[in-house]
Amino acid sequence: MVFCTRKGRALWIVNFVGFLFFLWGAEPGFSEVPTGQSPWFGEIETGLIYDNNIFQEKDSRESDGIWESSLFFGYQLEKVFLSGTAVFDRYLENEVLNYAFYEVGVEAPLGLSNEVSLFFSFSPTAPLDKADSGPPFELSSRSLTLLVDHELFWGRIGFSFSVTRLSYSEAFEAKDSKIITLGPSLFYKWDDPWTLSVAALFEKGQAAGGFISRQRDDISYRAGVLSLQARYELSSRLNVRLSYRVRHKRFTAEAADPIHAGRRDRYHMVLISADYALYPHIVLRPQIEESWTRSSDPFVAFKERRLSLFTTYLF
């Protein structure tokens, strides 16, 4: 499953919809085959996340535990596959930050070796900080993603296109953004135990722009993203994954914007996880995620570590 932090939730939403094909294209491990002959199947997943920097701050770090639960269901028609996902994050200390994410999708064949998928996702309005004083800082989102997948004898290649709209609370509506993400991805079955996935994406974010507290604000940007994943199957019950993602972001605000003009950020993420089938329908997944950002604005740089343990029930 995927995770988010409050300060970086807009980035998480864009990464999620932009890398949907990359994550879907990677072999899903133990959860790809429904039980029995029923056209319905799904997953219930729950787990605990420890995050040592929930607001992604450089100096004044605050840690918290997050109880994440998710539900996935799928329904196989004759040629069309329907799916739905719901994710709920519950913070143990900072309950005001609780968050939900929903997605529905449809997949269908296009010829003999092609597949097309369409996903719609949204998140209801939720706070991005504790808002001890001043107007609330809140965000909601909605996204539409189109994926085209072409099957080959050695794996598959594909292309993704998504449009995301981020809507902030009234006091921060200058940050409202429309984000377009597109790019190719590749899934390669190297050898029996090894599979590799690569995705390269381009993003363009266009913000409404305006003034926040009498200060000009424009978070429009362009970004390039590269994601790599290697999966090694140690046995029929155990596999491990190593993922790396880098995102270079350049703000396109004019020089009149004193906050973002000329700013460049580079975000890195390394993730190591393992899937262990404790029983035929129960999978355990420990996970370690390290992320950090370097920026031309030294106050934006941060480091973050997330330790997770999930249990998934397949039905």
Short mmCIF file of C-alpha atoms in Angstrom, two decimals, residues 93-265:
data_model
loop_
_atom_site.label_atom_id
_atom_site.label_comp_id
_atom_site.label_asym_id
_atom_site.label_seq_id
_atom_site.Cartn_x
_atom_site.Cartn_y
_atom_site.Cartn_z
CA GLU A 93 -1.18 11.43 18.65
CA ASN A 94 -2.40 14.01 16.12
CA GLU A 95 -5.93 12.84 15.40
CA VAL A 96 -6.78 16.08 13.57
CA LEU A 97 -4.55 14.86 10.71
CA ASN A 98 -6.66 11.76 9.97
CA TYR A 99 -7.02 11.20 6.25
CA ALA A 100 -8.88 9.09 3.67
CA PHE A 101 -8.32 8.24 0.00
CA TYR A 102 -10.66 6.50 -2.46
CA GLU A 103 -10.27 5.11 -5.97
CA VAL A 104 -12.37 3.24 -8.53
CA GLY A 105 -11.09 1.73 -11.75
CA VAL A 106 -11.97 -0.22 -14.87
CA GLU A 107 -9.65 -2.30 -17.07
CA ALA A 108 -10.43 -3.84 -20.45
CA PRO A 109 -8.50 -5.56 -23.26
CA LEU A 110 -7.73 -3.59 -26.40
CA GLY A 111 -6.90 -6.12 -29.09
CA LEU A 112 -4.90 -9.28 -28.46
CA SER A 113 -1.95 -7.90 -26.48
CA ASN A 114 -3.06 -4.49 -25.24
CA GLU A 115 -4.98 -3.38 -22.17
CA VAL A 116 -6.45 0.00 -21.29
CA SER A 117 -7.31 1.14 -17.74
CA LEU A 118 -9.08 4.18 -16.35
CA PHE A 119 -8.95 5.21 -12.68
CA PHE A 120 -10.69 7.98 -10.77
CA SER A 121 -9.43 8.84 -7.29
CA PHE A 122 -10.25 11.49 -4.73
CA SER A 123 -9.52 12.50 -1.16
CA PRO A 124 -11.97 14.50 0.99
CA THR A 125 -10.89 17.77 2.57
CA ALA A 126 -8.46 17.16 5.44
CA PRO A 127 -6.05 19.34 7.46
CA LEU A 128 -2.37 19.54 6.52
CA ASP A 129 -1.28 20.82 9.94
CA LYS A 130 -2.62 21.23 13.46
CA ALA A 131 -3.71 24.86 12.84
CA ASP A 132 -3.21 26.00 16.45
CA SER A 133 -3.82 29.56 15.24
CA GLY A 134 -4.83 31.32 12.03
CA PRO A 135 -7.01 30.01 9.20
CA PRO A 136 -7.15 26.25 8.60
CA PHE A 137 -4.71 24.83 6.05
CA GLU A 138 -6.64 22.04 4.31
CA LEU A 139 -6.44 20.10 1.05
CA SER A 140 -8.71 17.92 -1.08
CA SER A 141 -7.87 16.25 -4.39
CA ARG A 142 -9.33 14.44 -7.36
CA SER A 143 -7.50 12.66 -10.19
CA LEU A 144 -8.23 10.88 -13.46
CA THR A 145 -5.61 8.46 -14.81
CA LEU A 146 -5.46 6.65 -18.16
CA LEU A 147 -3.08 3.69 -18.60
CA VAL A 148 -2.25 1.77 -21.78
CA ASP A 149 -0.41 -1.53 -21.42
CA HIS A 150 1.19 -3.62 -24.20
CA GLU A 151 2.16 -7.23 -23.45
CA LEU A 152 5.42 -8.65 -24.85
CA PHE A 153 7.12 -12.02 -24.49
CA TRP A 154 9.68 -10.57 -22.04
CA GLY A 155 7.31 -8.37 -20.02
CA ARG A 156 5.27 -5.28 -20.85
CA ILE A 157 5.56 -1.62 -21.74
CA GLY A 158 3.03 1.09 -21.12
CA PHE A 159 2.13 4.74 -21.03
CA SER A 160 0.28 6.72 -18.37
CA PHE A 161 -1.51 10.06 -18.46
CA SER A 162 -3.20 11.70 -15.49
CA VAL A 163 -4.84 14.98 -14.53
CA THR A 164 -4.93 15.93 -10.85
CA ARG A 165 -6.66 18.88 -9.20
CA LEU A 166 -5.58 20.03 -5.75
CA SER A 167 -7.98 22.32 -3.88
CA TYR A 168 -6.83 24.14 -0.74
CA SER A 169 -8.88 25.91 1.92
CA GLU A 170 -10.15 29.41 1.12
CA ALA A 171 -7.30 31.32 2.78
CA PHE A 172 -4.78 29.40 0.67
CA GLU A 173 -6.69 29.13 -2.62
CA ALA A 174 -3.75 30.74 -4.46
CA LYS A 175 -2.15 27.28 -4.17
CA ASP A 176 -5.02 25.52 -6.01
CA SER A 177 -3.36 23.55 -8.80
CA LYS A 178 -3.99 21.53 -11.93
CA ILE A 179 -1.26 18.92 -12.48
CA ILE A 180 -0.67 16.95 -15.67
CA THR A 181 1.54 13.85 -15.48
CA LEU A 182 2.57 11.62 -18.37
CA GLY A 183 5.28 9.19 -19.34
CA PRO A 184 6.30 5.62 -20.24
CA SER A 185 6.93 2.62 -18.02
CA LEU A 186 8.47 -0.81 -18.50
CA PHE A 187 8.16 -4.14 -16.71
CA TYR A 188 10.86 -6.70 -17.50
CA LYS A 189 10.98 -10.31 -16.31
CA TRP A 190 14.73 -10.71 -16.22
CA ASP A 191 14.90 -14.28 -14.92
CA ASP A 192 12.69 -16.62 -12.92
CA PRO A 193 13.47 -15.01 -9.52
CA TRP A 194 14.00 -11.43 -10.81
CA THR A 195 11.62 -8.82 -12.19
CA LEU A 196 12.46 -5.17 -12.88
CA SER A 197 10.23 -2.10 -13.32
CA VAL A 198 11.13 1.36 -14.60
CA ALA A 199 8.99 4.50 -14.99
CA ALA A 200 9.94 7.96 -16.23
CA LEU A 201 7.40 10.75 -15.91
CA PHE A 202 7.03 14.43 -16.68
CA GLU A 203 4.87 16.70 -14.49
CA LYS A 204 3.54 20.18 -15.04
CA GLY A 205 1.74 21.93 -12.21
CA GLN A 206 -0.19 25.13 -12.87
CA ALA A 207 -1.27 26.99 -9.74
CA ALA A 208 -4.00 29.63 -9.51
CA GLY A 209 -1.54 32.11 -8.01
CA GLY A 210 -2.40 35.17 -5.98
CA PHE A 211 -1.75 36.50 -2.50
CA ILE A 212 -1.65 34.71 0.85
CA SER A 213 -1.44 37.02 3.87
CA ARG A 214 -0.54 39.91 1.54
CA GLN A 215 2.39 37.98 0.10
CA ARG A 216 2.50 36.80 -3.50
CA ASP A 217 2.35 33.00 -3.85
CA ASP A 218 2.66 30.89 -7.00
CA ILE A 219 3.63 27.20 -6.69
CA SER A 220 3.53 26.43 -10.44
CA TYR A 221 6.30 24.02 -11.38
CA ARG A 222 7.72 21.47 -13.77
CA ALA A 223 9.23 18.17 -12.64
CA GLY A 224 10.88 15.03 -13.95
CA VAL A 225 10.56 11.74 -12.08
CA LEU A 226 12.44 8.45 -12.38
CA SER A 227 11.40 5.33 -10.48
CA LEU A 228 13.10 1.93 -10.35
CA GLN A 229 12.02 -1.30 -8.67
CA ALA A 230 13.64 -4.73 -8.41
CA ARG A 231 11.79 -7.76 -7.04
CA TYR A 232 13.45 -11.04 -6.09
CA GLU A 233 11.41 -14.17 -5.32
CA LEU A 234 13.26 -16.16 -2.68
CA SER A 235 10.56 -18.84 -2.55
CA SER A 236 6.89 -19.37 -3.32
CA ARG A 237 6.12 -17.75 0.06
CA LEU A 238 8.70 -14.97 0.27
CA ASN A 239 9.81 -12.13 -2.01
CA VAL A 240 11.71 -8.90 -1.38
CA ARG A 241 11.55 -5.57 -3.21
CA LEU A 242 13.90 -2.63 -3.51
CA SER A 243 12.53 0.66 -4.89
CA TYR A 244 14.18 3.99 -5.61
CA ARG A 245 12.53 7.22 -6.74
CA VAL A 246 14.03 10.60 -7.57
CA ARG A 247 12.03 13.71 -8.44
CA HIS A 248 13.59 16.94 -9.66
CA LYS A 249 11.21 19.90 -9.32
CA ARG A 250 11.75 23.41 -10.70
CA PHE A 251 9.37 26.18 -9.73
CA THR A 252 8.37 28.40 -12.65
CA ALA A 253 7.15 31.37 -10.61
CA GLU A 254 8.17 34.82 -11.78
CA ALA A 255 10.85 36.80 -9.98
CA ALA A 256 8.12 38.88 -8.32
CA ASP A 257 7.29 35.85 -6.16
CA PRO A 258 9.68 36.15 -3.18
CA ILE A 259 9.02 32.61 -1.93
CA HIS A 260 9.33 30.25 -4.90
CA ALA A 261 11.07 32.13 -7.72
CA GLY A 262 14.10 30.16 -8.92
CA ARG A 263 13.62 27.42 -6.35
CA ARG A 264 14.70 23.86 -7.19
CA ASP A 265 13.96 20.76 -5.11
#
